[in-house]
Coordinates of C-alpha atoms in Angstrom, one line a residue:
M1 CA -3.4 -30.8 49.3
A2 CA -5.7 -31.5 46.3
D3 CA -4.3 -33.5 43.5
I4 CA -3.7 -31.5 40.3
A5 CA -4.4 -33.2 37.0
P6 CA -1.3 -33.3 34.9
R7 CA -1.3 -30.9 32.0
T8 CA -0.8 -32.2 28.5
E9 CA 2.3 -30.6 27.1
R10 CA 2.0 -29.2 23.6
R11 CA 5.0 -27.7 21.8
Y12 CA 4.7 -24.5 19.9
G13 CA 4.0 -25.2 16.2
T14 CA 2.1 -28.5 16.8
R15 CA -1.5 -28.0 16.2
P16 CA -4.4 -30.3 16.9
T17 CA -5.4 -32.3 13.8
M18 CA -8.6 -33.9 12.6
K19 CA -7.2 -37.2 13.8
D20 CA -7.0 -35.7 17.4
V21 CA -10.6 -34.5 17.1
A22 CA -11.7 -38.0 15.9
A23 CA -10.0 -39.7 18.7
R24 CA -11.5 -37.4 21.4
A25 CA -15.0 -37.6 19.9
G26 CA -14.8 -41.3 19.3
V27 CA -15.7 -41.1 15.6
G28 CA -13.9 -41.7 12.3
L29 CA -11.9 -39.1 10.3
K30 CA -14.5 -38.9 7.6
T31 CA -17.1 -37.9 10.1
V32 CA -14.9 -35.1 11.4
S33 CA -14.3 -34.0 7.8
R34 CA -18.0 -33.8 7.2
V35 CA -18.6 -31.7 10.3
V36 CA -15.7 -29.4 9.6
N37 CA -16.8 -28.8 5.9
G38 CA -20.5 -28.6 6.7
E39 CA -21.4 -31.7 4.7
P40 CA -24.6 -33.7 5.3
G41 CA -24.8 -37.3 6.7
V42 CA -24.0 -36.6 10.4
T43 CA -26.5 -37.1 13.2
P44 CA -27.1 -34.2 15.6
D45 CA -25.7 -36.1 18.5
T46 CA -22.5 -37.0 16.6
M47 CA -22.2 -33.4 15.3
R48 CA -22.4 -32.2 18.9
R49 CA -19.7 -34.6 20.1
V50 CA -17.4 -33.6 17.3
Q51 CA -18.0 -29.9 17.9
E52 CA -17.2 -30.3 21.6
A53 CA -14.0 -32.0 20.7
I54 CA -13.1 -29.2 18.3
D55 CA -13.8 -26.5 20.9
A56 CA -11.9 -28.4 23.6
L57 CA -8.8 -28.9 21.5
G58 CA -8.8 -25.5 19.8
F59 CA -8.8 -27.2 16.4
R60 CA -8.8 -25.0 13.3
R61 CA -9.2 -26.2 9.8
N62 CA -6.1 -26.2 7.6
D63 CA -7.1 -24.7 4.4
S64 CA -3.8 -25.2 2.6
A65 CA -4.6 -28.5 0.9
R66 CA -8.2 -27.4 0.0
I67 CA -7.1 -24.2 -1.7
L68 CA -4.2 -25.8 -3.4
R69 CA -6.6 -28.3 -5.0
K70 CA -8.4 -25.2 -6.4
G71 CA -5.1 -23.9 -7.8
R72 CA -5.3 -20.7 -5.7
T73 CA -3.8 -19.9 -2.3
A74 CA -6.2 -17.0 -1.6
S75 CA -3.3 -14.7 -0.8
I76 CA -1.6 -11.8 -2.5
G77 CA 1.7 -10.0 -1.8
L78 CA 2.2 -6.3 -1.5
V79 CA 5.7 -4.8 -1.7
L80 CA 6.0 -1.2 -0.6
E81 CA 8.9 1.2 -0.3
D82 CA 8.5 1.8 3.4
L83 CA 5.5 0.7 5.6
A84 CA 6.3 3.6 8.0
D85 CA 5.8 6.2 5.3
P86 CA 2.4 7.9 5.8
F87 CA 1.7 7.9 2.1
Y88 CA 1.7 4.1 2.0
G89 CA -0.7 3.6 4.9
P90 CA -3.9 4.4 2.9
M91 CA -2.6 2.5 -0.1
S92 CA -1.9 -0.6 1.9
R93 CA -5.3 -0.4 3.6
A94 CA -7.1 -0.1 0.3
V95 CA -5.3 -3.1 -1.1
E96 CA -6.1 -5.1 2.0
E97 CA -9.8 -4.2 1.9
T98 CA -10.0 -5.2 -1.8
A99 CA -8.3 -8.5 -1.0
R100 CA -10.6 -9.2 1.8
A101 CA -13.6 -8.5 -0.4
H102 CA -12.3 -11.2 -2.7
G103 CA -11.7 -13.6 0.2
A104 CA -7.9 -13.3 0.0
L105 CA -5.2 -12.6 2.7
L106 CA -2.7 -9.8 2.2
I107 CA 1.0 -10.3 3.0
H108 CA 3.2 -7.3 2.8
G109 CA 6.8 -6.1 3.3
S110 CA 9.1 -3.1 2.7
S111 CA 11.8 -2.9 0.0
A112 CA 13.5 0.0 1.8
E113 CA 14.1 1.4 -1.8
E114 CA 16.6 -1.4 -2.4
A115 CA 16.4 -3.4 -5.6
E116 CA 17.9 -6.5 -4.2
R117 CA 15.6 -6.5 -1.2
E118 CA 12.6 -6.0 -3.5
Q119 CA 13.6 -9.0 -5.5
E120 CA 14.1 -11.1 -2.4
L121 CA 10.7 -10.2 -1.0
V122 CA 8.9 -10.8 -4.3
L123 CA 10.5 -14.2 -4.8
A124 CA 9.8 -15.1 -1.2
F125 CA 6.1 -14.3 -1.7
C126 CA 6.1 -16.4 -5.0
A127 CA 7.7 -19.3 -3.1
R128 CA 4.8 -19.2 -0.7
R129 CA 2.5 -19.4 -3.8
V130 CA 0.7 -16.1 -3.6
D131 CA -1.8 -15.7 -6.4
G132 CA -0.8 -12.2 -7.3
L133 CA 1.5 -9.3 -6.5
V134 CA 1.1 -5.5 -6.1
I135 CA 4.5 -3.9 -6.2
V136 CA 5.8 -0.4 -5.7
P137 CA 9.1 -0.9 -7.5
A138 CA 12.5 -0.1 -6.3
S139 CA 14.3 -1.9 -9.1
D140 CA 14.6 -0.7 -12.7
D141 CA 14.8 -4.3 -14.0
H142 CA 11.9 -6.7 -13.4
T143 CA 12.9 -9.4 -15.9
Y144 CA 13.4 -11.7 -12.9
L145 CA 9.6 -11.8 -12.6
E146 CA 9.0 -13.1 -16.1
P147 CA 9.0 -16.8 -15.1
E148 CA 6.6 -16.1 -12.2
I149 CA 4.2 -14.2 -14.5
A150 CA 4.4 -16.9 -17.1
A151 CA 3.5 -19.4 -14.3
G152 CA 0.3 -17.5 -13.6
V153 CA 1.3 -15.0 -10.9
A154 CA -0.8 -11.9 -11.6
T155 CA 1.3 -8.8 -11.2
V156 CA 0.4 -5.1 -11.0
F157 CA 2.8 -2.2 -10.4
V158 CA 1.7 0.9 -8.5
D159 CA 3.1 4.4 -8.1
R160 CA 6.0 3.7 -10.5
P161 CA 6.3 1.7 -13.7
P162 CA 8.2 -1.6 -13.9
G163 CA 11.5 -1.9 -15.6
R164 CA 12.1 -3.9 -18.8
I165 CA 8.9 -5.8 -18.7
D166 CA 5.3 -5.1 -19.9
A167 CA 2.9 -5.2 -17.0
D168 CA -0.1 -3.4 -15.6
V169 CA 0.8 -0.2 -13.8
V170 CA -1.3 2.4 -11.9
L171 CA 0.2 5.8 -11.4
S172 CA -0.6 9.3 -10.3
D173 CA -0.1 12.0 -12.9
S174 CA 3.1 13.3 -11.3
F175 CA 4.1 15.5 -14.3
S176 CA 0.8 17.4 -14.5
G177 CA 0.5 17.7 -10.7
A178 CA 4.0 19.2 -10.4
R179 CA 3.3 21.5 -13.4
D180 CA 0.1 22.7 -11.8
G181 CA 1.9 23.4 -8.5
V182 CA 4.6 25.4 -10.1
R183 CA 2.1 27.3 -12.3
H184 CA 0.3 28.2 -9.1
L185 CA 3.5 29.8 -7.6
I186 CA 4.2 31.6 -10.9
A187 CA 0.6 32.9 -10.9
H188 CA 1.3 34.5 -7.5
G189 CA 4.3 36.4 -8.8
H190 CA 7.2 34.0 -8.1
R191 CA 10.1 33.8 -10.6
R192 CA 12.9 32.3 -8.4
I193 CA 11.4 29.0 -7.5
G194 CA 13.5 26.2 -6.0
F195 CA 12.8 22.5 -6.6
I196 CA 13.8 19.9 -4.1
G197 CA 13.0 16.3 -4.9
D198 CA 13.8 12.6 -4.4
R199 CA 16.6 10.5 -5.9
P200 CA 17.0 11.0 -9.7
R201 CA 16.6 7.3 -10.5
I202 CA 13.0 7.3 -9.1
H203 CA 10.3 7.7 -11.7
T204 CA 8.1 10.0 -9.7
A205 CA 11.0 12.3 -8.9
V206 CA 11.9 12.6 -12.6
E207 CA 8.3 13.2 -13.6
R208 CA 7.9 16.0 -11.0
L209 CA 11.1 17.7 -12.0
R210 CA 9.8 17.5 -15.6
G211 CA 6.6 19.2 -14.6
Y212 CA 8.6 21.9 -12.8
R213 CA 10.7 22.6 -15.9
S214 CA 7.6 22.6 -18.1
A215 CA 5.8 25.2 -16.0
M216 CA 8.9 27.4 -15.9
A217 CA 9.4 27.1 -19.7
E218 CA 5.7 27.9 -20.4
A219 CA 6.2 31.1 -18.4
G220 CA 9.4 32.0 -20.2
L221 CA 11.5 31.6 -17.0
P222 CA 15.0 30.2 -17.2
V223 CA 15.8 27.4 -14.8
D224 CA 18.8 28.1 -12.7
E225 CA 20.3 24.7 -12.0
S226 CA 21.5 25.9 -8.5
R227 CA 17.9 26.0 -7.6
V228 CA 17.3 22.3 -8.5
S229 CA 18.2 19.5 -6.1
L230 CA 17.5 15.8 -6.3
G231 CA 18.7 13.3 -3.8
S232 CA 17.9 11.5 -0.6
T233 CA 14.9 12.6 1.4
E234 CA 16.9 12.5 4.6
P235 CA 16.3 15.7 6.6
E236 CA 19.9 16.8 6.7
R237 CA 20.3 16.6 2.9
V238 CA 17.0 18.4 2.3
R239 CA 17.9 21.1 4.9
S240 CA 21.3 21.7 3.3
A241 CA 19.8 22.1 -0.2
A242 CA 17.1 24.5 1.1
L243 CA 19.5 26.7 3.0
A244 CA 21.8 26.9 0.0
M245 CA 19.0 28.2 -2.1
L246 CA 17.8 30.6 0.6
D247 CA 21.2 32.0 1.4
A248 CA 22.3 32.5 -2.3
P249 CA 23.0 36.0 -3.6
E250 CA 19.6 35.9 -5.4
P251 CA 17.6 33.7 -3.0
V252 CA 14.5 31.7 -4.0
T253 CA 11.2 33.3 -3.1
A254 CA 9.3 30.0 -3.3
F255 CA 9.9 26.2 -3.1
F256 CA 8.2 23.3 -4.9
S257 CA 9.0 20.1 -2.9
G258 CA 8.8 16.7 -4.5
N259 CA 7.1 14.6 -1.8
N260 CA 5.7 14.8 1.7
R261 CA 9.0 14.0 3.5
V262 CA 10.8 16.8 1.6
T263 CA 7.9 19.2 2.4
V264 CA 8.1 18.5 6.2
T265 CA 11.8 19.3 6.3
V266 CA 11.3 22.5 4.2
V267 CA 8.6 23.6 6.6
R268 CA 11.0 23.2 9.5
V269 CA 13.7 25.2 7.6
L270 CA 11.3 28.0 6.8
N271 CA 10.0 28.2 10.4
G272 CA 11.2 31.5 11.9
R273 CA 12.9 32.9 8.8
P274 CA 12.6 36.7 8.8
R275 CA 10.9 36.8 5.4
P276 CA 8.1 34.5 4.3
V277 CA 8.8 32.1 1.5
A278 CA 6.1 30.4 -0.5
L279 CA 5.8 26.6 -0.6
V280 CA 3.8 24.1 -2.6
G281 CA 4.4 20.4 -1.8
F282 CA 3.6 17.3 -3.7
D283 CA 1.6 14.9 -1.5
D284 CA -0.6 15.9 1.4
F285 CA 0.4 15.1 4.9
E286 CA -1.1 15.0 8.4
L287 CA -1.7 18.5 10.0
A288 CA -0.7 20.3 6.9
D289 CA -4.0 22.3 7.2
L290 CA -3.3 23.3 10.8
L291 CA 0.1 24.9 10.3
S292 CA 0.3 28.7 9.9
P293 CA 0.0 29.3 7.1
G294 CA -1.5 26.0 6.0
V295 CA 0.6 24.1 3.5
T296 CA -0.6 24.2 -0.1
V297 CA -0.2 20.8 -1.7
V298 CA -0.7 18.8 -4.8
A299 CA -2.6 15.8 -3.4
Q300 CA -2.7 12.4 -4.9
D301 CA -5.2 9.7 -3.7
A302 CA -3.0 7.0 -2.3
A303 CA -6.1 4.9 -1.4
Q304 CA -7.4 5.1 -4.9
L305 CA -4.0 4.1 -6.3
G306 CA -4.1 1.0 -4.1
R307 CA -7.7 0.2 -4.8
T308 CA -7.3 0.5 -8.5
A309 CA -4.2 -1.6 -8.6
A310 CA -5.8 -4.3 -6.4
E311 CA -9.1 -4.4 -8.5
R312 CA -7.0 -4.8 -11.7
L313 CA -5.1 -7.6 -10.0
F314 CA -8.3 -9.5 -9.1
R315 CA -9.7 -9.0 -12.6
R316 CA -6.5 -10.7 -13.9
L317 CA -7.0 -13.5 -11.4
D318 CA -10.6 -13.9 -12.5
G319 CA -9.5 -14.5 -16.1
G320 CA -9.2 -11.0 -17.6
A321 CA -6.9 -11.5 -20.6
D322 CA -6.7 -7.9 -21.9
E323 CA -3.3 -6.4 -22.7
P324 CA -1.3 -4.8 -19.8
A325 CA -2.5 -1.2 -19.3
R326 CA -1.1 2.0 -17.9
V327 CA -3.6 3.8 -15.7
E328 CA -2.9 7.4 -14.6
L329 CA -5.0 9.1 -11.9
A330 CA -5.4 12.8 -11.7
T331 CA -4.0 14.9 -8.8
R332 CA -5.6 17.8 -7.0
L333 CA -4.2 21.2 -6.0
I334 CA -5.3 22.2 -2.5
P335 CA -4.5 25.9 -1.7
R336 CA -4.1 26.6 2.0
G337 CA -2.0 29.7 2.3
S338 CA 1.7 28.8 1.9
G339 CA 1.5 28.6 -1.9
E340 CA -0.3 32.0 -2.1
L341 CA 2.3 34.1 -0.3
P342 CA 3.7 36.9 -2.5
P343 CA 7.4 37.1 -3.3
H344 CA 9.7 39.1 -1.1
D345 CA 13.1 40.2 -2.4
G346 CA 16.1 40.2 -0.2
P347 CA 17.4 37.5 2.3
A348 CA 14.7 35.1 3.4

């Protein structure tokens, strides 16, 4: 039986160092440093030996000390509500691509719409010395960030404004978008329009409800509070709210839904009802155009939200000293059929 050379045991978490490379190549640490950093003063033969040692050991340069000497860690943190929400996918990708273009790494996490968890994540990122933060806020009090911002951590909020501090924020125009969506339903003859939205403490939910009320007031239509429901976007809650409006003595003939998760549940509730009910939803969602009828939506550009926030963040990091700004991006109404259905009286 052939002898088998003993394997060198290496524990997880212990990486080869420049000292290991130097010992294997038979050169000094300074020589390895020059090769690793592309500096002159190394002969081709020595460079070859060092490179062979690097390849054999699987050595990777540790950039931590180098980037800390420059005062930057080349990383930014992104805190979202929920990474599983389709709305946040394009936003996260846009932030990541912008960070990459600036030579930075993106670290992200979900707050699960919990203020305490948001703060834990943000401070954990700061403890790891991220250069900047992009935050979809769950909290309504961000004074805990003041020491970090004072210490130089650039911070931009996105989708919702921060609470109790002055900072850059990039938003969609939720008020105008919702007003346009409800105006669209009114223009197609609807008077009994239900609104189902997210939790009332969330900025976007409040702004979209405000847009709904504004459109109704413009048209001289009273708002029946039994046709307004804010709360969790959990399917059972939304389903219960929708059925209550549909089964009322004077049922709604149309819905305006406050976000994509609410819209999906309302679509399921309306499926198979004996009478058609019109629907306009805030936020586009996958396959909305393939349903029958297609779902009319007020679309916001999640990728542009992320890109704009990240670009503003890197302008801050590059020395931009202008005052914190509020940037609002326009929404777009996309008619597909569900929002153009005429009203039908009687049980839906």
